């Protein structure tokens, strides 16, 4: 299983301007939602996700998303990319509960 480290986005650092500043630092925003828990806005590293994208199962299998030392089992729900650069602009993760 692929493990991704993420940090929580501060409430004050959300919006178009804050997202642009993140992308200038080679990071991008993402969101985790689903289940009974609240949605969480997170920040991911561009280079890390670009490298993980080439691994088999990145898009189809459940991933482990470590958010502040708490493991979340997720699947990728939606991906937004830059129109002509090989960069991500946003990813939506859906929580997956395993038995």
PDB file of C-alpha atoms in Angstrom:
ATOM      1  CA  UNK A   1       0.000   0.000   0.000  1.00  0.00           C
ATOM      2  CA  UNK A   2       1.266   3.463  -0.892  1.00  0.00           C
ATOM      3  CA  UNK A   3       1.696   5.927   1.991  1.00  0.00           C
ATOM      4  CA  UNK A   4       1.493   9.701   1.495  1.00  0.00           C
ATOM      5  CA  UNK A   5       2.387  12.313   4.125  1.00  0.00           C
ATOM      6  CA  UNK A   6       0.253  15.456   4.265  1.00  0.00           C
ATOM      7  CA  UNK A   7      -0.230  18.483   6.482  1.00  0.00           C
ATOM      8  CA  UNK A   8      -3.500  20.155   7.450  1.00  0.00           C
ATOM      9  CA  UNK A   9      -4.223  23.500   5.821  1.00  0.00           C
ATOM     10  CA  UNK A  10      -4.917  26.360   8.202  1.00  0.00           C
ATOM     11  CA  UNK A  11      -8.387  27.901   7.887  1.00  0.00           C
ATOM     12  CA  UNK A  12      -6.822  31.319   7.242  1.00  0.00           C
ATOM     13  CA  UNK A  13      -4.711  29.913   4.387  1.00  0.00           C
ATOM     14  CA  UNK A  14      -7.565  28.868   2.130  1.00  0.00           C
ATOM     15  CA  UNK A  15      -8.827  30.483  -1.037  1.00  0.00           C
ATOM     16  CA  UNK A  16      -7.490  31.365  -4.454  1.00  0.00           C
ATOM     17  CA  UNK A  17      -4.563  33.517  -3.330  1.00  0.00           C
ATOM     18  CA  UNK A  18      -3.399  31.032  -0.719  1.00  0.00           C
ATOM     19  CA  UNK A  19      -3.613  28.179  -3.241  1.00  0.00           C
ATOM     20  CA  UNK A  20      -1.502  30.155  -5.698  1.00  0.00           C
ATOM     21  CA  UNK A  21       1.125  30.778  -3.026  1.00  0.00           C
ATOM     22  CA  UNK A  22       1.197  27.039  -2.272  1.00  0.00           C
ATOM     23  CA  UNK A  23       1.684  26.179  -5.941  1.00  0.00           C
ATOM     24  CA  UNK A  24       4.534  28.679  -6.178  1.00  0.00           C
ATOM     25  CA  UNK A  25       6.246  26.695  -3.367  1.00  0.00           C
ATOM     26  CA  UNK A  26       5.872  23.415  -5.341  1.00  0.00           C
ATOM     27  CA  UNK A  27       2.912  22.290  -3.209  1.00  0.00           C
ATOM     28  CA  UNK A  28      -0.796  22.066  -3.924  1.00  0.00           C
ATOM     29  CA  UNK A  29      -4.097  21.827  -2.009  1.00  0.00           C
ATOM     30  CA  UNK A  30      -6.187  18.692  -1.604  1.00  0.00           C
ATOM     31  CA  UNK A  31      -9.247  17.628   0.350  1.00  0.00           C
ATOM     32  CA  UNK A  32     -10.233  14.432   2.194  1.00  0.00           C
ATOM     33  CA  UNK A  33     -13.947  13.744   2.652  1.00  0.00           C
ATOM     34  CA  UNK A  34     -16.434  10.941   3.155  1.00  0.00           C
ATOM     35  CA  UNK A  35     -17.687   8.828   6.007  1.00  0.00           C
ATOM     36  CA  UNK A  36     -18.849  10.335   9.266  1.00  0.00           C
ATOM     37  CA  UNK A  37     -15.829  12.613   9.773  1.00  0.00           C
ATOM     38  CA  UNK A  38     -15.576  16.215   8.632  1.00  0.00           C
ATOM     39  CA  UNK A  39     -13.817  17.132   5.397  1.00  0.00           C
ATOM     40  CA  UNK A  40     -10.147  18.066   5.875  1.00  0.00           C
ATOM     41  CA  UNK A  41      -8.206  20.508   3.696  1.00  0.00           C
ATOM     42  CA  UNK A  42      -4.600  19.362   3.308  1.00  0.00           C
ATOM     43  CA  UNK A  43      -1.367  20.304   1.534  1.00  0.00           C
ATOM     44  CA  UNK A  44       0.663  17.876  -0.592  1.00  0.00           C
ATOM     45  CA  UNK A  45       4.155  18.063  -2.109  1.00  0.00           C
ATOM     46  CA  UNK A  46       4.129  18.258  -5.920  1.00  0.00           C
ATOM     47  CA  UNK A  47       7.299  16.177  -6.423  1.00  0.00           C
ATOM     48  CA  UNK A  48       6.220  13.402  -4.058  1.00  0.00           C
ATOM     49  CA  UNK A  49       2.838  12.904  -5.746  1.00  0.00           C
ATOM     50  CA  UNK A  50       4.361  13.104  -9.231  1.00  0.00           C
ATOM     51  CA  UNK A  51       6.783  10.304  -8.318  1.00  0.00           C
ATOM     52  CA  UNK A  52       4.061   8.179  -6.705  1.00  0.00           C
ATOM     53  CA  UNK A  53       1.765   8.605  -9.704  1.00  0.00           C
ATOM     54  CA  UNK A  54       3.891   6.214 -11.786  1.00  0.00           C
ATOM     55  CA  UNK A  55       3.479   3.373  -9.251  1.00  0.00           C
ATOM     56  CA  UNK A  56       0.950   0.665 -10.068  1.00  0.00           C
ATOM     57  CA  UNK A  57      -2.242   1.029  -8.070  1.00  0.00           C
ATOM     58  CA  UNK A  58      -1.914   4.766  -7.409  1.00  0.00           C
ATOM     59  CA  UNK A  59      -5.294   5.518  -8.963  1.00  0.00           C
ATOM     60  CA  UNK A  60      -7.106   2.234  -8.359  1.00  0.00           C
ATOM     61  CA  UNK A  61      -6.102   0.885  -4.964  1.00  0.00           C
ATOM     62  CA  UNK A  62      -6.624   2.361  -1.485  1.00  0.00           C
ATOM     63  CA  UNK A  63      -3.806   4.616  -0.267  1.00  0.00           C
ATOM     64  CA  UNK A  64      -2.697   5.441   3.268  1.00  0.00           C
ATOM     65  CA  UNK A  65      -2.752   9.183   3.862  1.00  0.00           C
ATOM     66  CA  UNK A  66      -0.864  10.226   7.005  1.00  0.00           C
ATOM     67  CA  UNK A  67      -2.318  13.504   8.276  1.00  0.00           C
ATOM     68  CA  UNK A  68      -0.585  14.717  11.442  1.00  0.00           C
ATOM     69  CA  UNK A  69       0.413  11.140  12.418  1.00  0.00           C
ATOM     70  CA  UNK A  70      -3.124   9.792  11.884  1.00  0.00           C
ATOM     71  CA  UNK A  71      -3.612   7.171   9.170  1.00  0.00           C
ATOM     72  CA  UNK A  72      -6.531   7.575   6.762  1.00  0.00           C
ATOM     73  CA  UNK A  73      -7.396   4.940   4.144  1.00  0.00           C
ATOM     74  CA  UNK A  74      -8.426   6.832   1.013  1.00  0.00           C
ATOM     75  CA  UNK A  75      -8.945   6.468  -2.718  1.00  0.00           C
ATOM     76  CA  UNK A  76      -8.473   9.187  -5.294  1.00  0.00           C
ATOM     77  CA  UNK A  77     -11.862  10.572  -6.290  1.00  0.00           C
ATOM     78  CA  UNK A  78     -10.865  13.423  -8.633  1.00  0.00           C
ATOM     79  CA  UNK A  79      -7.647  14.928  -9.987  1.00  0.00           C
ATOM     80  CA  UNK A  80      -7.166  18.402 -11.442  1.00  0.00           C
ATOM     81  CA  UNK A  81      -4.052  19.168 -13.482  1.00  0.00           C
ATOM     82  CA  UNK A  82      -2.433  22.218 -14.993  1.00  0.00           C
ATOM     83  CA  UNK A  83      -3.492  22.594 -18.658  1.00  0.00           C
ATOM     84  CA  UNK A  84      -0.007  22.251 -20.151  1.00  0.00           C
ATOM     85  CA  UNK A  85       2.507  21.767 -17.334  1.00  0.00           C
ATOM     86  CA  UNK A  86       2.990  18.305 -15.800  1.00  0.00           C
ATOM     87  CA  UNK A  87       1.669  19.475 -12.420  1.00  0.00           C
ATOM     88  CA  UNK A  88      -1.280  18.757 -10.177  1.00  0.00           C
ATOM     89  CA  UNK A  89      -3.496  21.645  -9.093  1.00  0.00           C
ATOM     90  CA  UNK A  90      -5.870  19.749  -6.755  1.00  0.00           C
ATOM     91  CA  UNK A  91      -6.781  16.208  -5.657  1.00  0.00           C
ATOM     92  CA  UNK A  92      -9.967  14.976  -3.950  1.00  0.00           C
ATOM     93  CA  UNK A  93      -9.571  11.926  -1.716  1.00  0.00           C
ATOM     94  CA  UNK A  94     -12.531   9.804  -0.569  1.00  0.00           C
ATOM     95  CA  UNK A  95     -12.238   7.923   2.728  1.00  0.00           C
ATOM     96  CA  UNK A  96     -12.454   4.144   2.417  1.00  0.00           C
ATOM     97  CA  UNK A  97     -13.359   1.944   5.357  1.00  0.00           C
ATOM     98  CA  UNK A  98     -11.971  -1.591   5.311  1.00  0.00           C
ATOM     99  CA  UNK A  99     -13.290  -4.450   7.386  1.00  0.00           C
TER     100      UNK A  99
END
